[in-house]
CSV table of C-alpha atoms in Angstrom, one decimal:
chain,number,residue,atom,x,y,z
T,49,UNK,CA,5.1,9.7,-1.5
T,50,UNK,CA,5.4,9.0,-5.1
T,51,UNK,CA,2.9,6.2,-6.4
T,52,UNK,CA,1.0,4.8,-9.5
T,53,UNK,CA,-2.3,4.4,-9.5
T,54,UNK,CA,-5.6,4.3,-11.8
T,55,UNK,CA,-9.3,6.0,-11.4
T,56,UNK,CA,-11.0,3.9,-14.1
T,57,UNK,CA,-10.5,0.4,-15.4
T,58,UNK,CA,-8.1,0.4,-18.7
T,59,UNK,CA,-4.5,-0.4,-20.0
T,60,UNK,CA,-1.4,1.6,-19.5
T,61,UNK,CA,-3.1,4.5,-20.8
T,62,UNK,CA,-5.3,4.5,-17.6
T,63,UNK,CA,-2.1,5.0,-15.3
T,64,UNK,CA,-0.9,8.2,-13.6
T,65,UNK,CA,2.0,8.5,-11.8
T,66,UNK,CA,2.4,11.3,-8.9
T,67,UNK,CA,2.6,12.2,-5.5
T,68,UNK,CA,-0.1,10.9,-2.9
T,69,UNK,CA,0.0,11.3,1.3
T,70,UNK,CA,2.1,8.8,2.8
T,71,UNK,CA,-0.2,6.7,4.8
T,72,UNK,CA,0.0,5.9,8.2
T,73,UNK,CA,-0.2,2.7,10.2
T,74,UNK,CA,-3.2,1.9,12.3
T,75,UNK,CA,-3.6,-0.5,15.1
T,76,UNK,CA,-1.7,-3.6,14.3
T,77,UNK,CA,-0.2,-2.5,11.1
T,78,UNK,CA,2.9,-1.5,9.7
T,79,UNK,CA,4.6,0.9,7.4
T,80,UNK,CA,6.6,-0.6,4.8
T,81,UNK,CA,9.1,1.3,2.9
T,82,UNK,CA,8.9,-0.8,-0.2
T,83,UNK,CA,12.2,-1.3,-2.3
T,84,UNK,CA,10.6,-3.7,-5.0
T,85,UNK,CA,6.8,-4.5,-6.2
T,86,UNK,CA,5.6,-7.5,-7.4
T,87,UNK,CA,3.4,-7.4,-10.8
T,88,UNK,CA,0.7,-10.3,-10.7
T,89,UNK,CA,-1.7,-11.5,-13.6
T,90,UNK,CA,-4.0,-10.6,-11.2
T,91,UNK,CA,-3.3,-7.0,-10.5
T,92,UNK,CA,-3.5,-6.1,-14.4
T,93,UNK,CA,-6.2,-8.1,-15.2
T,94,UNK,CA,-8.7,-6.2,-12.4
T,95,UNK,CA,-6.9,-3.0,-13.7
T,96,UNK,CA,-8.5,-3.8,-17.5
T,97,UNK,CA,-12.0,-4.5,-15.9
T,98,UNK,CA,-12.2,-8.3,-14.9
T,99,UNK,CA,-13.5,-7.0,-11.4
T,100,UNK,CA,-15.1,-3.9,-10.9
T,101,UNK,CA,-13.6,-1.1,-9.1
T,102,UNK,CA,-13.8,-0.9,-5.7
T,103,UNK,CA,-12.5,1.9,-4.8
T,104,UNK,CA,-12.5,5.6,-7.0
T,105,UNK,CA,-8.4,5.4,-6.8
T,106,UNK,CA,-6.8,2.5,-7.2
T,107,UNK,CA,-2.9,1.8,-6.2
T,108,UNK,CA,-2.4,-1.2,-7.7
T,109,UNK,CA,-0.2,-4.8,-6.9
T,110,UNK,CA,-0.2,-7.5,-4.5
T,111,UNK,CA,3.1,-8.1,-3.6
T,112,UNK,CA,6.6,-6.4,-2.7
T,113,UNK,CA,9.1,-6.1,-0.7
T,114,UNK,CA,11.0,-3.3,1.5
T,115,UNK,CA,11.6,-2.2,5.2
T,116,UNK,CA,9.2,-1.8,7.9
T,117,UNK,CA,9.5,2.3,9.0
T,118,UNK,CA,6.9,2.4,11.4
T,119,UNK,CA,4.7,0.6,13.6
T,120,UNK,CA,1.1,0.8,14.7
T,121,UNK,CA,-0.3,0.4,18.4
T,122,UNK,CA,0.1,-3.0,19.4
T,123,UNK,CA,2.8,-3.9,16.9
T,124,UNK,CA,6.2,-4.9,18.6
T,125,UNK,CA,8.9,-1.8,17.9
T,126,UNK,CA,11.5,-4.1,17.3
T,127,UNK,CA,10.1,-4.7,14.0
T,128,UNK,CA,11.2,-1.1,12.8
T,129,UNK,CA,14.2,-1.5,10.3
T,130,UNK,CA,13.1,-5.2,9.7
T,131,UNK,CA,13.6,-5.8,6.4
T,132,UNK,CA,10.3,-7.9,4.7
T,133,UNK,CA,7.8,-9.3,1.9
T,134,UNK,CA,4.3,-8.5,1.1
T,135,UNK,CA,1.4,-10.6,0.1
T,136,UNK,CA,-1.9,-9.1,-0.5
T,137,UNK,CA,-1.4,-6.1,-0.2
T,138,UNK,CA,-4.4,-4.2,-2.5
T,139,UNK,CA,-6.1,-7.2,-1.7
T,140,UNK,CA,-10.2,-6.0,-1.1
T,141,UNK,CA,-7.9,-2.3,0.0
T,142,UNK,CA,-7.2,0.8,-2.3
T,143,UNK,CA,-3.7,1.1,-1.9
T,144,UNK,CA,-1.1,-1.8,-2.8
T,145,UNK,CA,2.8,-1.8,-3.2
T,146,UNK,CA,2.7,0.4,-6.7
T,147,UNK,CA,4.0,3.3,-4.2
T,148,UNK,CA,6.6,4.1,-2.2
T,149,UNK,CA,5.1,3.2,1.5
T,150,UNK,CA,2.4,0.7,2.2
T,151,UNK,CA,0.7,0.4,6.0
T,152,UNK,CA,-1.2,-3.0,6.0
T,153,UNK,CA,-1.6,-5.3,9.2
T,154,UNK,CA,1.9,-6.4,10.4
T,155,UNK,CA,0.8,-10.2,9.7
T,156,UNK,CA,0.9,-9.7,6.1
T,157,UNK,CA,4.7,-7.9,6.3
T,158,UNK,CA,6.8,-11.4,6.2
T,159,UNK,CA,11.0,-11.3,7.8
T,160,UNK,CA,12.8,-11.3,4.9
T,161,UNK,CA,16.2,-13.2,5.4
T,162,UNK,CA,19.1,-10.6,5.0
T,163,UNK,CA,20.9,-13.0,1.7
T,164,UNK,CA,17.4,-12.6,0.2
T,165,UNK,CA,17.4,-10.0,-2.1
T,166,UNK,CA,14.4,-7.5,-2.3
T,167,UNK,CA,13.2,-8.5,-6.3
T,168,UNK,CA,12.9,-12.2,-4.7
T,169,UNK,CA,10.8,-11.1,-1.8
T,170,UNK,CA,8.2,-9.1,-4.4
T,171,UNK,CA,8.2,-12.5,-6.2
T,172,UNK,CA,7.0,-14.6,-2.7
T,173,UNK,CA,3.5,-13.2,-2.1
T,174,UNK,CA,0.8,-14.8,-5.0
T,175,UNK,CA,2.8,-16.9,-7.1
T,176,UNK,CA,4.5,-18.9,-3.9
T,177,UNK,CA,1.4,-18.9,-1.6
T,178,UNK,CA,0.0,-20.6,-4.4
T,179,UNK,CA,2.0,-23.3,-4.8
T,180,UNK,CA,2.4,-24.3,-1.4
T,181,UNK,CA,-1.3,-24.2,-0.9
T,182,UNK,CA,-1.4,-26.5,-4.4
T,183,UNK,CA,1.7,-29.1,-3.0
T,184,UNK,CA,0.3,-28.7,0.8
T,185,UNK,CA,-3.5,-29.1,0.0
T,186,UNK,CA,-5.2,-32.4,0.6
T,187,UNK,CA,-2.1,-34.0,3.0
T,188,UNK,CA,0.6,-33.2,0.8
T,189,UNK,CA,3.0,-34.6,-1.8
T,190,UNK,CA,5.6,-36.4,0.2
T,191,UNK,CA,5.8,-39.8,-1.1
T,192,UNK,CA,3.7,-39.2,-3.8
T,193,UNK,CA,4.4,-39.2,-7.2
T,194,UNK,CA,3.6,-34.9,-8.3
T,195,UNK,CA,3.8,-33.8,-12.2
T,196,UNK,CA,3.6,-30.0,-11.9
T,197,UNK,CA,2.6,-28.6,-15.4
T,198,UNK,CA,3.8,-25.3,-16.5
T,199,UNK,CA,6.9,-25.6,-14.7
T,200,UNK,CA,8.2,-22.4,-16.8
T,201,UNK,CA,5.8,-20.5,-14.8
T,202,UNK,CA,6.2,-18.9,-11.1
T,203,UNK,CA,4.0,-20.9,-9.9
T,204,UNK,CA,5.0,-23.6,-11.3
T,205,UNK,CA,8.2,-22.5,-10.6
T,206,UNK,CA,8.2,-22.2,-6.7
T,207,UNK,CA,6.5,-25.5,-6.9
T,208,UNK,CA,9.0,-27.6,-8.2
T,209,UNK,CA,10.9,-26.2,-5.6
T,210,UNK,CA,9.2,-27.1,-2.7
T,211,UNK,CA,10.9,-28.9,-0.3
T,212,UNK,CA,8.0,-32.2,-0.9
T,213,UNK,CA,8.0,-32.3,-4.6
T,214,UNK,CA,12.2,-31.3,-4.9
T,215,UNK,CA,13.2,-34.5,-2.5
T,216,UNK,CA,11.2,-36.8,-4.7
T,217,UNK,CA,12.6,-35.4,-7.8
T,218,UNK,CA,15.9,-35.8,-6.7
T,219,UNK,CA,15.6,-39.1,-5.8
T,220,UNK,CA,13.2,-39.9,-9.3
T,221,UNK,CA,15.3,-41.8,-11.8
T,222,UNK,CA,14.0,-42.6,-15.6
């Protein structure tokens, strides 16, 4: 399969791109075919050192989205040609979606609705997680009264959008 991936902790300079085995799902896993990945601050920021390496090769990124090809033991069949997003996927694991296949555990391959197209699905994994955990932390927003800085920003972003803080905005009047 083709796939990027890094050996040592740098910019783009620290980037190959090539041809590595495809993997294959385990136990409870998947094989994703992945059509789009998702680029996080995150996934740069460990690639120019913020963490060390874990792992001598790195394929790097969180997120994506694509079709599931294969199935590991215990994962239901009728999940091949299910089309789906990724979260976490090169989380505390060498390989992420910078590749053409991922096999991570079939939890973490979300049904992706077939009017949803595959660059939103790469875009669901770290920035929207996030922001439901921020507006569903602590009881919720509903009722409440939510200013969500940096609205410009995913996060921010999918925030706003969220079914507790939209259905107070549309009802807030200046």
């Amino acid at each position: 399969m083709k796939a990027v991936w890094y050996d040592r902790n740098g910019g783009s300079e620290v980037l190959t791109h090539g041809d590595l085995p495809t993997p294959s799902p385990s136990p409870g896993e998947v094989l994703v075919r992945l059509a789009t990945s998702g680029v996080n601050p995150s996934d740069w920021k460990t690639r120019r050192g913020s963490r060390p390496m874990a792992f001598p090769r790195v394929v790097p990124h969180s997120d994506g989205a694509g079709t599931i090809e294969s199935v590991g033991e215990g994962v239901d069949r009728t999940r091949i040609g299910q089309r789906v997003w990724i979260w976490n996927g090169q989380w505390k694991r060498a390989f992420g979606t910078a590749a053409e296949y991922i096999a991570l555990p079939a939890i973490q391959a979300v049904p992706l609705p077939d009017n949803t197209p595959f660059e939103a699905g790469a875009c669901l994994g770290i920035p929207a997680l996030t922001a439901l955990h921020g507006v569903l932390t602590d009881g919720g927003v509903t009722g409440r009264t939510v200013l969500v800085t940096g609205g410009a920003g995913s996060v921010g972003h999918y925030a706003i959008q969220s079914p507790a803080c939209s259905a107070r905005a549309a009802s807030w009047r200046p």
